[in-house]
Structures are given as C-alpha cells and as structure tokens.
PDB file of C-alpha atoms in Angstrom:
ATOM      1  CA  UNK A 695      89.122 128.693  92.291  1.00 47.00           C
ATOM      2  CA  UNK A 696      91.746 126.370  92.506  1.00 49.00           C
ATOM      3  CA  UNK A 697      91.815 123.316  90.410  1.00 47.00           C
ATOM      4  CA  UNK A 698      93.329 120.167  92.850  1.00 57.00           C
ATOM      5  CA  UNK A 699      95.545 117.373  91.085  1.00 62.00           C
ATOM      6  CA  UNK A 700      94.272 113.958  90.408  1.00 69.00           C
ATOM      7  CA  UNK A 701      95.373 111.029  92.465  1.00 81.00           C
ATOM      8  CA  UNK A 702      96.524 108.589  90.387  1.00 88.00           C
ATOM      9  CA  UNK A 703      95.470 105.284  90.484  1.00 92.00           C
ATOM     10  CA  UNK A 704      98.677 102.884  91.178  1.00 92.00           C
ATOM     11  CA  UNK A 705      98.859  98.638  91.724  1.00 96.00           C
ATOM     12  CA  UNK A 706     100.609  97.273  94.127  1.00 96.00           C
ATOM     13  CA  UNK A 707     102.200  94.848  96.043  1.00 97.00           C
ATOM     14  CA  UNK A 708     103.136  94.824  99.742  1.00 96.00           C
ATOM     15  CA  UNK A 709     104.171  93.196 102.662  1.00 97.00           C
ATOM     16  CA  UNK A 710     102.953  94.639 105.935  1.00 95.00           C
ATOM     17  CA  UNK A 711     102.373  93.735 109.650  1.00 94.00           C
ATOM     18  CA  UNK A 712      99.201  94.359 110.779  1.00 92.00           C
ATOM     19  CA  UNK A 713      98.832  93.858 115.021  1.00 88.00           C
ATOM     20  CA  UNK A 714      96.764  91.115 115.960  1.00 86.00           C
ATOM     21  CA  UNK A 715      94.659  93.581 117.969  1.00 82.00           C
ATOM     22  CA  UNK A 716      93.652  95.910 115.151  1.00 76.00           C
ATOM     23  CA  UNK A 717      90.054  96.685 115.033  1.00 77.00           C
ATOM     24  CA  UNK A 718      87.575  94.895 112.553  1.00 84.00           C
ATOM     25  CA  UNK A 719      89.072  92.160 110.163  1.00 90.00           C
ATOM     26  CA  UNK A 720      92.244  92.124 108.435  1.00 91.00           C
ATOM     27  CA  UNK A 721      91.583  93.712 105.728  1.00 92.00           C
ATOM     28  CA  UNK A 722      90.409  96.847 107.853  1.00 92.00           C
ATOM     29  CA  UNK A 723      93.906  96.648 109.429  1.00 91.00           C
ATOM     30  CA  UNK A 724      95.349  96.826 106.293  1.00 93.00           C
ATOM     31  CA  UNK A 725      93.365  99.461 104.921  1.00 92.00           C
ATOM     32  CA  UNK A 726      94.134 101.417 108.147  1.00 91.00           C
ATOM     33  CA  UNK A 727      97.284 101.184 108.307  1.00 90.00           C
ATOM     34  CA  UNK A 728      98.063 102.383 104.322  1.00 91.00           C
ATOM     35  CA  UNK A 729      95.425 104.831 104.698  1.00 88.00           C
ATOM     36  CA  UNK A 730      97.003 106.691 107.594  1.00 84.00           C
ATOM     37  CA  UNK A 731      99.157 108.381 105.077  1.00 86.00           C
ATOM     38  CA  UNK A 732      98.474 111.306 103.450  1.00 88.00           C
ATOM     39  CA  UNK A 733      97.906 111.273  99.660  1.00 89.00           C
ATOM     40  CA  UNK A 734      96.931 107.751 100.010  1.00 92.00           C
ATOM     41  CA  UNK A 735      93.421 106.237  99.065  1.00 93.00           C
ATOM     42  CA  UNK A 736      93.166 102.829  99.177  1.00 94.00           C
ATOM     43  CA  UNK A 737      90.324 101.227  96.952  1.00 95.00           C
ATOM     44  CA  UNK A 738      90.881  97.581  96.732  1.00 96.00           C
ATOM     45  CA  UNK A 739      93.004  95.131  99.314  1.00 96.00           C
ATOM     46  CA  UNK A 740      93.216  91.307  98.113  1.00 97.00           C
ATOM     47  CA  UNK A 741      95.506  89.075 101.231  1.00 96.00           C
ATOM     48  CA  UNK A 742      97.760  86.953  99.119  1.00 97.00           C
ATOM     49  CA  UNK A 743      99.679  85.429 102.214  1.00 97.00           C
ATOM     50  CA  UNK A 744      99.480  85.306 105.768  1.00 96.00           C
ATOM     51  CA  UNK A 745     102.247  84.131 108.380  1.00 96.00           C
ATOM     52  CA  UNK A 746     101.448  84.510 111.737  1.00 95.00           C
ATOM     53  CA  UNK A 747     103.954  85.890 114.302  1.00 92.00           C
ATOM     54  CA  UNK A 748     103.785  86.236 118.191  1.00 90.00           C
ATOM     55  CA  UNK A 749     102.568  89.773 118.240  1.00 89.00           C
ATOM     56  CA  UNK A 750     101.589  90.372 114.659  1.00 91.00           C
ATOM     57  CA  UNK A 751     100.403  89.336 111.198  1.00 93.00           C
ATOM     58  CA  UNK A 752     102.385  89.501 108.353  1.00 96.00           C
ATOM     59  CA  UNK A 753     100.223  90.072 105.273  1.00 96.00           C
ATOM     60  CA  UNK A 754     100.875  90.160 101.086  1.00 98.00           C
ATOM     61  CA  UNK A 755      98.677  91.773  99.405  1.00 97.00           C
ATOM     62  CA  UNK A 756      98.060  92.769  96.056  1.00 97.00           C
ATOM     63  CA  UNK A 757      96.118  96.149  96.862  1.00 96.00           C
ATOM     64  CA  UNK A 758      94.951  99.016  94.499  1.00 96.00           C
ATOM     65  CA  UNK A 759      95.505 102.598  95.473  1.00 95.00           C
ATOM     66  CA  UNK A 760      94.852 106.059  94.643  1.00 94.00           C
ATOM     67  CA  UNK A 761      98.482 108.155  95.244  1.00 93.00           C
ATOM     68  CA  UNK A 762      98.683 111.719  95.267  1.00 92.00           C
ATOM     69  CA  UNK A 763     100.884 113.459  92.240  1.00 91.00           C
ATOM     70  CA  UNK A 764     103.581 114.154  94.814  1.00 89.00           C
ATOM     71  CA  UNK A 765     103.394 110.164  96.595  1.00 88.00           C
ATOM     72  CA  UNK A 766     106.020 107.674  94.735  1.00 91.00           C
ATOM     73  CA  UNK A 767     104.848 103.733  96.126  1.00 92.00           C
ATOM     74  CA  UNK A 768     108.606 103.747  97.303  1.00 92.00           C
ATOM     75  CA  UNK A 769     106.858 106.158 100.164  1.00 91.00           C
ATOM     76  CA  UNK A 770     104.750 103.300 101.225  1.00 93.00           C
ATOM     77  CA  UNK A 771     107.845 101.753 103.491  1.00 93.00           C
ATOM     78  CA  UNK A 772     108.107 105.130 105.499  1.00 93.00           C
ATOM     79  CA  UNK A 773     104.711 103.293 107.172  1.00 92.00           C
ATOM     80  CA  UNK A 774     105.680 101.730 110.317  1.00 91.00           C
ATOM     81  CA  UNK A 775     105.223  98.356 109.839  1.00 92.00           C
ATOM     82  CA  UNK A 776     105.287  98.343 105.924  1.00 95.00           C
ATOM     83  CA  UNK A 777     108.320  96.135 104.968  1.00 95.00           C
ATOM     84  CA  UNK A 778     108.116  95.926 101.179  1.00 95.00           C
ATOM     85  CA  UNK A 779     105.996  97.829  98.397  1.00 95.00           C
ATOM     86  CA  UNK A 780     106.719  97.860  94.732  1.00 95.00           C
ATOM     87  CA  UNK A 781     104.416  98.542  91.571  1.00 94.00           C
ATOM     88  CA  UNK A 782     102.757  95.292  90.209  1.00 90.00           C
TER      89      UNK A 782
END
C-alpha cells in the first residue's frame, strides 16, 4: 500500500480577480478559483479588500490553505487571474 504525502497547511495572502458573474458569493469565487489547482485545498478565505472594476472584483484576502509537498505559494500566480500571493 502506498503511503500519500501530507499537504501542508500554508497562510497566505493574495490578490485575485474574481468575475462579477461567478456563481454563489465571493467567497465561493474565491475558493473556486484557488481550488481549481491541483494540490490545493483551501480551508479558510477572510476578504480583506475589495475594489470594484468594470468586469471584475479585485479581492485581498488573507486565506488558509492546504498545499501539496510538491506546490510552493509562488505557484499560486500561475492561476489566471491571481496577481499576487506570498506567505503571511
């Protein structure tokens, strides 16, 4: 039987746009839209800041996460729409 790693857990700050369309409430877009990627569980999402734009919604949040051994938070900005993510 193989034994799988642990995902770590990891705190972090981002800044994201979430489209003003997404289903459910912004913190389901959020959690969507970091969850799409593999190795990624996302446990807790807090919305620091919010500045509309014409399309979107640009969102900080302080979020916690659950990476996988071979995820770095530097991997986060390979998201479309993820502009900034660094350890808190």
């Amino acid at each position: 039987m193989a034994v799988q790693p642990c995902h770590r857990a990891t705190d972090i700050a981002l800044r994201l746009a979430v489209p003003r369309d997404a289903a459910g409430d912004l913190h389901a877009g959020v959690r969507d839209k970091l969850a799409g990627r593999d190795g990624v569980d996302v446990e807790r999402v807090d919305i620091v800041a919010l500045r509309p734009r014409l399309n979107d919604l640009t969102v900080e949040v302080d979020a916690s996460l659950r990476l996988a051994p071979d995820a770095e938070v530097d991997d986060l900005t390979e998201i479309v729409g993820v502009h900034e993510a660094r350890p808190r």
